[in-house]
Amino acid sequence: MINNSLKSEIDIRISRISALIAEAGYDSMLVTSNANLYYTSGRVFSGYTYITKDAEVIYFVKRPVGLQGDNVKYVRKPEQIAEILERKPQKIAFELDSLTVNDCKRLTKVFAESEVCDGSGVLRRCRAVKTPYEILKMKESGVLHDEAYKRIPEMYRKGMTDIELQVEVERELRLKGSLGIFRIHGESMEIFMGNVLCGDNADAPSPYDFAMGGAGLDESLPVGCNGTVIEPGMTVMVDMCGNFNGYMTDMTRVFYVGTLDDMAKKAHELSIQIHHRLVEEGKPGVPASRLYEIAMEMTKEAGLEAYFMGHKQQAGYIGHGVGIEVNESPVLAPRSRDILEEGNIIALEPKYVIPGVGAVGVESTYIVTANGLECVTNYPEEIAQL
Amino acid sequence: MINNSLKSEIDIRISRISALIAEAGYDSMLVTSNANLYYTSGRVFSGYTYITKDAEVIYFVKRPVGLQGDNVKYVRKPEQIAEILERKPQKIAFELDSLTVNDCKRLTKVFAESEVCDGSGVLRRCRAVKTPYEILKMKESGVLHDEAYKRIPEMYRKGMTDIELQVEVERELRLKGSLGIFRIHGESMEIFMGNVLCGDNADAPSPYDFAMGGAGLDESLPVGCNGTVIEPGMTVMVDMCGNFNGYMTDMTRVFYVGTLDDMAKKAHELSIQIHHRLVEEGKPGVPASRLYEIAMEMTKEAGLEAYFMGHKQQAGYIGHGVGIEVNESPVLAPRSRDILEEGNIIALEPKYVIPGVGAVGVESTYIVTANGLECVTNYPEEIAQL
């Protein structure tokens, strides 16, 4: 084992992955992405995890030096995998939704006698249902996330810009142990450590598929803060990284300065009501799309659909699975085919952008339990004055 | 144009890219990575830049809404590209070293009548030689990077841990305008905002191909700070992100607490001497490998090769191209085939790890000019007491 303290946990994961490998009709799978190397070994390393349908595992390690264990084999290059493996698989699965074409070409030559299949779904499905150990990690992350957010009101100073406030939130999160990085599946989204969106900047469309945009400080990273001075009448949406231990909680809370606009108040309260309703409805067996429908129905009833999930540009979901990466399964969108399962962990984020005011709405992270959703990000949901 | 203020700059880049497309025998290229979308348009967007060998450009944009220009075409999905293009290329190049297999499969169907080739090298070669505009961006980034580093001595407090110091450096960089993100080509390296390495933690091997390692705070991101309390006799290496405007300067400076170990002092001075020598030698036409050889020769002469570029695990290079990403061409390694060209921008980082003391050595970013290297990161090179 690469990480001995996690042996029984890793055994559980490998056993589940191998069952899915067998179910898909593959003989083995070669894991290549950092997120899944971490998932299959308990630590990030440079190399490959090789898993068979019979739950045998070999860790082919390039770096770092010094990892120990019976099933650790050091290689300088992937071609050595072929020399080490005694039995070649007939069908091998790669992570074709993250592996680059050039890396795949090289690995395909390593497994020249095998048929290469797409195993991306195997790990996506497996990771969507968290183990008790992973649920504990998410709860630990949630507690630290809450503690950092508690300090936000005292960070605010009159005349501050959005980025000045964000930098103080970043510092507090880092001092509480945040690792800072946001792991995101695929190259479609980039972010630094999260977003603080004030006033109309919340309505600036971004290229990334986040729920809210923001113009950003530079066209090389056009998302989030844009230097807006926080002024009376604006809302301040804080949606910052909750990665304290490799598992990310997602939490958005909203503040305001001066007087709160009536429609913003109404929309924020609606978001809280949606959360409370979904906490009851979000049970194993419920289609993920149903949660979106409920949020949309409640939004239409309140006449707020023009502001739902953005205004100039609207996002097409109200939540997403979260764990090692911020965009895991299930997807909470109208056309999602995902069905909620016990052990899913989801972030719900019904949000609204009110022109001239800013963004409102709560985001929290929940565990799907037999009785409904259990929240792990428990900072008060109410919109608070700064 | 997507970014009108940059029209003439983008014209220069497109003209160079199209010449390289023609030289390689392709008819056109489809750009897909965020780094190259930014390079070819002046801003990150979700979509594709299509460039022909005759320097025609179309920006196929999915998000954000509202981008304007004659050559902007909105698409919801890549299949619409085929409907819009009047003339299909016979040979089309994709970025096969960053495009995933599944995305490539989909795009290959879009260009079903075309032969798909690997155009990764086209953009890598083009971006290796910076335009005057890009050089200016690097200089601007260098000035801000210097200004933030100037504040480091006053951030130190007795009894501080490495991460506590790093958080203050992060804050200062962010307040000076750092965008925070480190763009890295390929999935092999992950980092948050840079590394502060104190004492023996500098010798902890990491999975990533950075010059120095560090155990990290968590096995999900095993690099950098590990919570070491900064104590007398230790060195403190600061290697933090210099991305203030989409172009990254790379700069490492070293401090110490208490008394400086003799060998560490000698190794740090050697690093400075290597820099001074390479500033003279680094001219257009010189093989990039020659810079590595000179550094290695000087290191061997001083009897320090056991500590060069790490101790338990040694990195196999002394520098790298830098720009939009931190690992661009040319590569300064023994087997590199790159030849220095005027307009290359390189980070040189001859570093040493002294067991029981920590890491020493300077990293600076240089422009390759006809007369040698011009430094853009000008904070004093000397090791300074905290």
Tab-separated table of N, CA and C in Angstrom, chain B residues 51 89-90 254:
chain	number	residue	atom	x	y	z
B	51	ILE	N	-8.132	28.765	-37.265
B	51	ILE	CA	-7.145	29.574	-37.998
B	51	ILE	C	-6.728	28.817	-39.260
B	89	PRO	N	-11.243	21.972	-44.505
B	89	PRO	CA	-9.804	21.735	-44.677
B	89	PRO	C	-9.543	20.266	-45.053
B	90	GLN	N	-8.490	20.042	-45.846
B	90	GLN	CA	-8.095	18.646	-46.083
B	90	GLN	C	-7.356	18.100	-44.869
B	254	VAL	N	15.776	33.614	-1.366
B	254	VAL	CA	15.978	32.805	-0.159
B	254	VAL	C	16.366	33.694	1.020
